[in-house]
Structure formats: C-alpha cells, structure tokens
Short mmCIF file of C-alpha atoms and ligand atoms in Angstrom, two decimals:
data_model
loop_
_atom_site.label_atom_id
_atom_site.label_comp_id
_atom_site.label_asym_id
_atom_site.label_seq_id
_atom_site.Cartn_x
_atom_site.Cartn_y
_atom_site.Cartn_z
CA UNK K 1 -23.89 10.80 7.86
CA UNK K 2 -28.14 11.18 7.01
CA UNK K 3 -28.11 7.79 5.70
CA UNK K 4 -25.96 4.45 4.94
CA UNK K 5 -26.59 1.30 2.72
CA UNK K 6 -25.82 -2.39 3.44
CA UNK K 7 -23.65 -4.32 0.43
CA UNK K 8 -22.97 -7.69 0.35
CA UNK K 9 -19.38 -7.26 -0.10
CA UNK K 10 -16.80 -4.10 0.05
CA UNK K 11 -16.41 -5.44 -3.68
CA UNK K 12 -19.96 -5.20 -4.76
CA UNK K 13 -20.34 -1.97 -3.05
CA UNK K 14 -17.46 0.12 -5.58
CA UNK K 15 -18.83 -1.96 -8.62
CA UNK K 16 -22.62 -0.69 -7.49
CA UNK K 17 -21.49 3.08 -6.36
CA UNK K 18 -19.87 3.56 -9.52
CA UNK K 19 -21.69 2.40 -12.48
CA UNK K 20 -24.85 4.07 -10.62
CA UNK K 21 -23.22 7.38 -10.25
CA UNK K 22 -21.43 7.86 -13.83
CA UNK K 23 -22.42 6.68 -17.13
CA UNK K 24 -21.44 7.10 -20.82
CA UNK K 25 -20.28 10.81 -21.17
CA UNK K 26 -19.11 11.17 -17.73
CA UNK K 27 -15.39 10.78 -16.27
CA UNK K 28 -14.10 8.92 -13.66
CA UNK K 29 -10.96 9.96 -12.10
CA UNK K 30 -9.02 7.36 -10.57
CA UNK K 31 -5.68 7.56 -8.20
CA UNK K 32 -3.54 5.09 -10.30
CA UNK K 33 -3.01 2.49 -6.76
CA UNK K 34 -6.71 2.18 -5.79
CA UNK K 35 -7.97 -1.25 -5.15
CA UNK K 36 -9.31 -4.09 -8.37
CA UNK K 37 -12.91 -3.05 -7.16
CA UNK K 38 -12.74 0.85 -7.71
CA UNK K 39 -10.79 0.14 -10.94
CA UNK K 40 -13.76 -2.50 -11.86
CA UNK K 41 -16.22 -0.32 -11.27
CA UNK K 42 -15.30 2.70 -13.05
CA UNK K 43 -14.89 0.46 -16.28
CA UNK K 44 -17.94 -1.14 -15.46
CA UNK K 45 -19.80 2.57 -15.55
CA UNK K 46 -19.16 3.26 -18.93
CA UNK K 47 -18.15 6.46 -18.00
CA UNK K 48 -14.44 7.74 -19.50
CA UNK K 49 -11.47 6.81 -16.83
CA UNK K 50 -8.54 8.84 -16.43
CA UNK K 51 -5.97 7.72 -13.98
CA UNK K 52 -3.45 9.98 -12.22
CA UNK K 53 -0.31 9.37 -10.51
CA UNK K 54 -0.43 8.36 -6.80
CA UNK K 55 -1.78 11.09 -4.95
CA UNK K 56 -0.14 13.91 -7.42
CA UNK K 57 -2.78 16.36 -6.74
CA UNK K 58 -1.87 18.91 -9.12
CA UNK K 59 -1.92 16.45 -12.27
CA UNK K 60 -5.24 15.30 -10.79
CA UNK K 61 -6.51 19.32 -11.31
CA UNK K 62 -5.46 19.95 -14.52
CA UNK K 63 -7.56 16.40 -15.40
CA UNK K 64 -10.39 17.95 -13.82
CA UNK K 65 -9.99 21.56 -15.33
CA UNK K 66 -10.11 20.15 -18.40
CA UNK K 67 -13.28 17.87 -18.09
CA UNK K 68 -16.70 19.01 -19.71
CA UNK K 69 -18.43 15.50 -18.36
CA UNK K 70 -21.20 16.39 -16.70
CA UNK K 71 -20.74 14.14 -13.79
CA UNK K 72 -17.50 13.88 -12.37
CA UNK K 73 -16.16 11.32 -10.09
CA UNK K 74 -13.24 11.36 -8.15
CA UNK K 75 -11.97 7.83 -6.79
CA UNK K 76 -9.48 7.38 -4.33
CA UNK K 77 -8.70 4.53 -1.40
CA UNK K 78 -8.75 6.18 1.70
CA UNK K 79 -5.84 3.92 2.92
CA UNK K 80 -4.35 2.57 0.32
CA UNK K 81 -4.42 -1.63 0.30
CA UNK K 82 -0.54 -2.49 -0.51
CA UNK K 83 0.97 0.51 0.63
CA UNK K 84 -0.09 2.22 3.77
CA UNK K 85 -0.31 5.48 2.89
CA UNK K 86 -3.17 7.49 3.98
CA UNK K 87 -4.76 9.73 0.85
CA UNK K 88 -5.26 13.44 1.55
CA UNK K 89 -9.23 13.42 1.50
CA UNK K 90 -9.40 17.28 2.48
CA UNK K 91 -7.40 18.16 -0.03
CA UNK K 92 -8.80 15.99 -2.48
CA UNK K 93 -12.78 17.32 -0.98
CA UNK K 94 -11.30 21.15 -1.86
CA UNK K 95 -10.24 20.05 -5.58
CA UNK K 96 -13.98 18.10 -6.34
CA UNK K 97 -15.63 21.28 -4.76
CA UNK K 98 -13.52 23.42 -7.43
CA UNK K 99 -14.59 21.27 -9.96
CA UNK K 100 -18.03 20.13 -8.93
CA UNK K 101 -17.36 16.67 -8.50
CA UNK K 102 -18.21 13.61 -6.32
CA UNK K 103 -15.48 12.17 -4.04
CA UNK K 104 -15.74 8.43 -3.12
CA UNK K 105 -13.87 7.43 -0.86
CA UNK K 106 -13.12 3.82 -0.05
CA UNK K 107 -12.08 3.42 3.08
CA UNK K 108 -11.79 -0.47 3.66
CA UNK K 109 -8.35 0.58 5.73
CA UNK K 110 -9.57 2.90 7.55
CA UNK K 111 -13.13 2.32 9.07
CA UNK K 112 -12.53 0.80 13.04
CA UNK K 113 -8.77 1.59 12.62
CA UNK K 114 -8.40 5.65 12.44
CA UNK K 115 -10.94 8.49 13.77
CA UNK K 116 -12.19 8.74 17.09
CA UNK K 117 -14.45 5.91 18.13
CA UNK K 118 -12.69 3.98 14.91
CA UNK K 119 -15.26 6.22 12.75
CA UNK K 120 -12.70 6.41 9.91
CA UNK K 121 -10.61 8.72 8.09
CA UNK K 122 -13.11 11.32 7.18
CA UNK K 123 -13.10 11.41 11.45
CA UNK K 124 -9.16 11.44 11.06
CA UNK K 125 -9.22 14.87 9.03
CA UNK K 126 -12.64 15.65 10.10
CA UNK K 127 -14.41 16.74 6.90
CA UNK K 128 -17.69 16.12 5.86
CA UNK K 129 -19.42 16.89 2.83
CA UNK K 130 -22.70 15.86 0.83
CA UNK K 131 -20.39 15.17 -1.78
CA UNK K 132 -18.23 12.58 -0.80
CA UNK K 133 -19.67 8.82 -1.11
CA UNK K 134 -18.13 6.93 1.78
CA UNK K 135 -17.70 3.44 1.62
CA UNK K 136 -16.70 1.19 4.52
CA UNK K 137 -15.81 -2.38 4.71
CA UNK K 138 -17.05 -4.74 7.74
CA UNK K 139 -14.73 -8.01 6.82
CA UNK K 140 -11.44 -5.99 8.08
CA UNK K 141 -11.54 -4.28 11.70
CA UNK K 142 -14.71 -4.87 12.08
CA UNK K 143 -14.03 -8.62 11.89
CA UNK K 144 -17.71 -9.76 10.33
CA UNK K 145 -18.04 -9.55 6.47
CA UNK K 146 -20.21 -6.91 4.09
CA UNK K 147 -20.03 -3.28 3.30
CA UNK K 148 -22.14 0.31 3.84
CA UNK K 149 -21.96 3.20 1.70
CA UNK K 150 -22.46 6.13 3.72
CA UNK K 151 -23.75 9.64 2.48
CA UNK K 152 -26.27 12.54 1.32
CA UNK K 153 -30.03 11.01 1.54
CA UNK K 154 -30.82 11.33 -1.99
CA UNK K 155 -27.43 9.72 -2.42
CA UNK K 156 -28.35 6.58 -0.38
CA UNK K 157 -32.22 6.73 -2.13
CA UNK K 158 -30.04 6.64 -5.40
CA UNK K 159 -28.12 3.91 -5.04
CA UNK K 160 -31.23 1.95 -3.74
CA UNK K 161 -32.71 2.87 -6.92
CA UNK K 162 -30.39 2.13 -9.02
CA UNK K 163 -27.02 -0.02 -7.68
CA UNK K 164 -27.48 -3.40 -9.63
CA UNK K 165 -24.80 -4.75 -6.98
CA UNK K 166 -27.31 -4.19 -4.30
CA UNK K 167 -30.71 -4.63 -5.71
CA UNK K 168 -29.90 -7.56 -7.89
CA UNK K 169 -28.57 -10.19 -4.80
CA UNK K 170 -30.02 -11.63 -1.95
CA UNK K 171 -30.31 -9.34 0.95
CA UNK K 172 -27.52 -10.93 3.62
CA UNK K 173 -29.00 -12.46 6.55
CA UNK K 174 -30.30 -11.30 10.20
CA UNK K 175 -27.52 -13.00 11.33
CA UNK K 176 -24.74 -10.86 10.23
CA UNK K 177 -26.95 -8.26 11.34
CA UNK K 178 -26.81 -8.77 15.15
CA UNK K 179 -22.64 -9.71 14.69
CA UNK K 180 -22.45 -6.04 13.11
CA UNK K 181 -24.15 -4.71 15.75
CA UNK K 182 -22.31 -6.22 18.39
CA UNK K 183 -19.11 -5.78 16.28
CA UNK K 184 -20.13 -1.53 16.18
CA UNK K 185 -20.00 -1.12 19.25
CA UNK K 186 -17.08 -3.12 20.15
CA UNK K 187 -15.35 -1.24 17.51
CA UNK K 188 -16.91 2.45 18.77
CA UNK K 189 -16.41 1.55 22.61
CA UNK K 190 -13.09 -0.41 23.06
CA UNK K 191 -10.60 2.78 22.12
CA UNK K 192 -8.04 0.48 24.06
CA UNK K 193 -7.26 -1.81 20.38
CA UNK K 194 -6.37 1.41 18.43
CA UNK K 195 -4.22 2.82 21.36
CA UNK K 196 -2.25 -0.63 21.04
CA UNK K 197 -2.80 -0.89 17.64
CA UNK K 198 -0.60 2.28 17.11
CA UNK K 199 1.62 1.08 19.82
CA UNK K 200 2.31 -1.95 17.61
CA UNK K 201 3.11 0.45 14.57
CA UNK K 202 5.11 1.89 16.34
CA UNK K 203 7.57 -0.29 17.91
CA UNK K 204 7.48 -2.63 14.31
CA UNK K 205 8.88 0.71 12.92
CA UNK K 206 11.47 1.05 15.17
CA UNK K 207 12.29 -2.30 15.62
CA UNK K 208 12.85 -3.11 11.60
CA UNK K 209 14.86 -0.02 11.22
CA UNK K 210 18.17 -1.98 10.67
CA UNK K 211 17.47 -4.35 8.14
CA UNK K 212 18.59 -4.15 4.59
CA UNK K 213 15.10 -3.61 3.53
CA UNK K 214 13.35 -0.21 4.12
CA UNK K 215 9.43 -0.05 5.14
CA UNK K 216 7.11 2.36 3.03
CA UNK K 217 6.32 5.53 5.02
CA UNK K 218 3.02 4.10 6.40
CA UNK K 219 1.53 5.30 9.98
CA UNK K 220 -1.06 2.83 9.77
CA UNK K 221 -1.52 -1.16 10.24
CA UNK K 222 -0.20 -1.67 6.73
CA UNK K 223 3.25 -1.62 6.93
CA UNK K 224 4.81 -2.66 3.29
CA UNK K 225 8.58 -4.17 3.66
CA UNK K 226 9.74 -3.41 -0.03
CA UNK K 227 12.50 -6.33 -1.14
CA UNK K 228 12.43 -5.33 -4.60
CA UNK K 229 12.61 -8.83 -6.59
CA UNK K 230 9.99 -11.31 -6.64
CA UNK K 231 11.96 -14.16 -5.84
CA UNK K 232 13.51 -12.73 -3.21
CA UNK K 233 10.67 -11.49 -1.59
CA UNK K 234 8.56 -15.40 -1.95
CA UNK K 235 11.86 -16.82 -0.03
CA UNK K 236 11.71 -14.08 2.70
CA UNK K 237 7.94 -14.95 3.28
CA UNK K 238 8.88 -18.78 3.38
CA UNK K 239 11.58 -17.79 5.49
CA UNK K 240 8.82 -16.54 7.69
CA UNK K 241 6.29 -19.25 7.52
CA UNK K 242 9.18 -21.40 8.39
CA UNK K 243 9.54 -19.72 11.81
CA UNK K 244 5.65 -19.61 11.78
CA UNK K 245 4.70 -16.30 10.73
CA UNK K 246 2.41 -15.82 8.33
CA UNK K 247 2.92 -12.45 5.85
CA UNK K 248 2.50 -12.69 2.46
CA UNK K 249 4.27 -11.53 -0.53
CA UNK K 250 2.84 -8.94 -2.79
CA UNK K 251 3.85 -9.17 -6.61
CA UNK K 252 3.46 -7.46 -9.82
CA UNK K 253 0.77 -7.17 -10.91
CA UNK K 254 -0.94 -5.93 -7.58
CA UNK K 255 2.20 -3.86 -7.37
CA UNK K 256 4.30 -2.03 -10.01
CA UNK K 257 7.16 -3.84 -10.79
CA UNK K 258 10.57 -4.18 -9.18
CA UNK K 259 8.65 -3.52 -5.87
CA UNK K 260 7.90 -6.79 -4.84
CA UNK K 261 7.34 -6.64 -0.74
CA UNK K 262 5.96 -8.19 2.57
CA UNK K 263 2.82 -6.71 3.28
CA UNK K 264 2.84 -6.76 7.14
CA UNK K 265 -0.59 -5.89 8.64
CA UNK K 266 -0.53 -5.92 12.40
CA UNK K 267 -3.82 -6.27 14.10
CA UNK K 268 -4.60 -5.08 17.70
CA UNK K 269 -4.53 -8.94 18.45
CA UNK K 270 -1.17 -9.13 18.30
CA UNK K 271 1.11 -9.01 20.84
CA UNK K 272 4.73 -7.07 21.45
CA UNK K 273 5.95 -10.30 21.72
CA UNK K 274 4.76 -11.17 18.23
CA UNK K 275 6.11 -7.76 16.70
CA UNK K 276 9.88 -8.78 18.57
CA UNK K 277 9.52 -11.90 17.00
CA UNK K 278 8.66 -10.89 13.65
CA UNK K 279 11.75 -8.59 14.07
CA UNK K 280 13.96 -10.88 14.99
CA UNK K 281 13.12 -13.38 12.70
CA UNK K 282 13.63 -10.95 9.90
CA UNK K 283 17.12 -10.02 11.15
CA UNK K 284 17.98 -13.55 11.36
CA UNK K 285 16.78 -14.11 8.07
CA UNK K 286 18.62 -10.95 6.63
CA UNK K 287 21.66 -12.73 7.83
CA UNK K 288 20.84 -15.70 5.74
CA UNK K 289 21.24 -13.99 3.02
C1 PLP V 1 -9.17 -0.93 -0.42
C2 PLP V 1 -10.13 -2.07 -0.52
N1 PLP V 1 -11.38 -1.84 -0.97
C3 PLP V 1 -12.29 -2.82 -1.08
C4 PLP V 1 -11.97 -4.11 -0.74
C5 PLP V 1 -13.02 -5.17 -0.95
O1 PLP V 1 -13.78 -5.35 0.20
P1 PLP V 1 -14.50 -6.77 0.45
O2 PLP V 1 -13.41 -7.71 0.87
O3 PLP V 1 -15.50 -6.49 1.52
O4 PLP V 1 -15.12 -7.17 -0.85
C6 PLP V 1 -10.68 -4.41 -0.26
C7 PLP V 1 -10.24 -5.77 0.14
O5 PLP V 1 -10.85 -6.75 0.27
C8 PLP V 1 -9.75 -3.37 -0.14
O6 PLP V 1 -8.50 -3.61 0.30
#
C-alpha cells in the first residue's frame, strides 16, 4: 500500500480511523461481532451506527441502499476475535464500491498469520483498493506491541491530520522500532511458522472431533470450542489449567449468550505434542463429566 501510519495501540488505531473518517451526518456500518475498539470508535465518531448480522451481506446492502450519509463506512474484523471466521473482504470491497463507501478492515487476526509472506488477508483474497483502510496489529503474530493503518496517501496524510488517537500521545519509542523491524522480516521471511501453524489447525481439528463439544468452523489459529453454559465452560478451563494448559473462557458479554466457549489460539510455537495433549486432556475431562 502508498503509505502506512504507526499507532500506539491496535485500540487507539480503530478509535483514531473512525472518528477521523465519519462525523455527525455520516453512517457507520458495523458487522454486529467486530471487536470493543471498532464498536468504540464508531460511537466515538458521532456518525449514525447501524449494525448488521454477522456477515449477512444482503441485510448489510439494503442498509447501504438506503443511506443518504455522505460518508459511508463499512467496518468489519478481518478475522473475527472470538470466533475464527474469516470475513468475506471481496465481497464486502464489491458492496462499498456499489455504494461508494470506505471499507476498514481490521485485521488484528490476520496480519503475519494469512497471505503470502504473512501480508494479511487482503493478500489471502488478493484485493486491493484505495478504499479500504487497513489496519494491522503488531502485539499478536508479530509478537512486539502497536498498530499501522495502511492505505491511499491522502488517506494516511488524513489521519495524520486529523486522528486525535495518534496526534494527541507520545510518539512510541526507537526501540520498538528496531523490534518491528526485526519482527517484519521474521514474519515476511520465515514461511516455515504458517506452514506449521496450519499444520497445528489442522490436526487440533481432527483430533477434537469426538468430544461432546463441537469447534466453530474456523480455518485459522482461533479455534472457538463452544460449551454452551458459563459455568460449565469456567470448570472445563480449570480443568485445563489443572493439567497445565492455559485457554481461557469466553463469556457473555464478549459473546452472545448461551455460547459460552474455550477460545483455543494455537501459535506456531506450539508443538504437536502440545495439540495431543490439549486433546487428550479434553477427552479425559469430557469423561469427567
Ligand atoms: C480484532 C481486534 N482488533 C483490535 C484489537 C486491539 O489491538 P491492540 O491489542 O493492539 O490494542 C484486538 C485485540 O487486542 C483485536 O482482537
């Protein structure tokens, strides 16, 4: 992309895109699971937010056919945080060029993980576009901490112009500069972690297929166990950290209710062994019942 932005945080970086992009009078339209920080930031605009139902496309179009905002803003996680599930950005790019409006895409999930040379999951699909606003996190597979929004130039000139999340903080220091760097490349050069990464996904799939709880259709690191109730789902994760393996539970109100779940994110650190174990542990623990 022409040019990219340094944020402190992935967090700061949706609250800045947002409110600099849309404004009173304007619409935000926002798939109803994308992360606290897109949500925050669309309310923080000012703008008018309509949500629509995970990934339903179609309800998402009539929204838009419907809008006389001037500026339009479509929201979406790439990958989305509790479930998996990868969003269909060309799609999505076709319905904002119908409409003329901005796509921003947050792809904390995705950046190092999917896309040749980890570039992401607009490399995944391989679209482009000078309207989407891409937003990557560097505290996930990148392993360091901070943010970059990615885009058109006047885009990037924009936001340094006018993000109050990025002009209004200290700038982060030198030092997290040279990690990045080193981190980039790592993450562009060492095609080996994804290739086990997906390895891992794949044999966690397989091996889990048994137990009396089902996994989200996922095909990436996130990999949601759903147990349903809340209590349930803390003892399973005690269960876990018990045996010494650490996944949390996820509860209402990150997720809707009655889908309480682990939230098992494998890592291209970990090992076969550590995927058999989880497995087994959960079988044994199924048992326990
Ligand atoms: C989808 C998504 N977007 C944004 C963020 C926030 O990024 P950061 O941790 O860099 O603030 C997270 C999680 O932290 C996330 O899961």
């Amino acid at each position: 992309m022409p040019r990219a932005l340094h944020f402190a945080a992935g967090y700061m970086a949706n609250l800045g895109i947002l409110a600099a992009l849309a404004g009173r009078g304007d619409t935000v339209f926002s798939d109803q699971l994308n992360h606290a920080c897109l949500v925050d930031g669309a309310r923080l605009s000012r703008a008018e937010v309509r949500v629509y139902p995970h990934l339903d496309l179609a309800a998402l179009e009539d929204m838009l056919a419907g809008c006389a905002s001037p500026t339009k803003l479509v929201a979406s996680d790439a990958v989305f945080s509790m479930d998996g599930d990868i969003a269909p950005l060309p799609e999505l790019l076709a319905l904002c060029e119908r409409h003329d409006a901005w796509l921003v895409v947050d792809d904390a999930h995705g950046f190092g993980v999917l896309g040749e040379g980890g570039r992401g999951t607009l490399a995944h699909f391989g679209i482009a576009s000078p309207r989407i606003v891409y937003m990557g996190t560097l505290g996930k597979a990148a392993g360091v901490h901070g943010a970059f929004v990615a885009g058109d130039e006047a885009l990037i000139e924009w936001l340094v112009q006018r993000a109050r999340t990025y002009i209004f903080t200290t700038a982060s220091p030198p030092l997290l500069a040279v990690a990045l760097a080193a981190s980039l490349e790592l993450v562009e050069a060492e095609e080996h972690r994804r290739t086990r990464l997906a390895a891992l996904v794949g044999r966690l799939r397989k091996s889990l297929a048994g137990l009396p709880w089902k996994l989200k259709a996922s095909e990436t690191p996130i990999q949601p166990l759903i147990v349903g109730d809340n209590r349930a789902a803390l003892d399973l994760a005690e269960g876990l950290r018990a045996r010494g393996i650490w996944v949390p539970a996820i509860r209402p109100p990150t997720v809707p209710a009655g889908s309480a779940r682990l939230r098992i994110a494998l890592s291209a650190a970990h090992s076969v062994e550590h995927v058999d174990e989880l497995a087994e542990a959960l079988r044994a623990l199924s048992g326990a019942r």
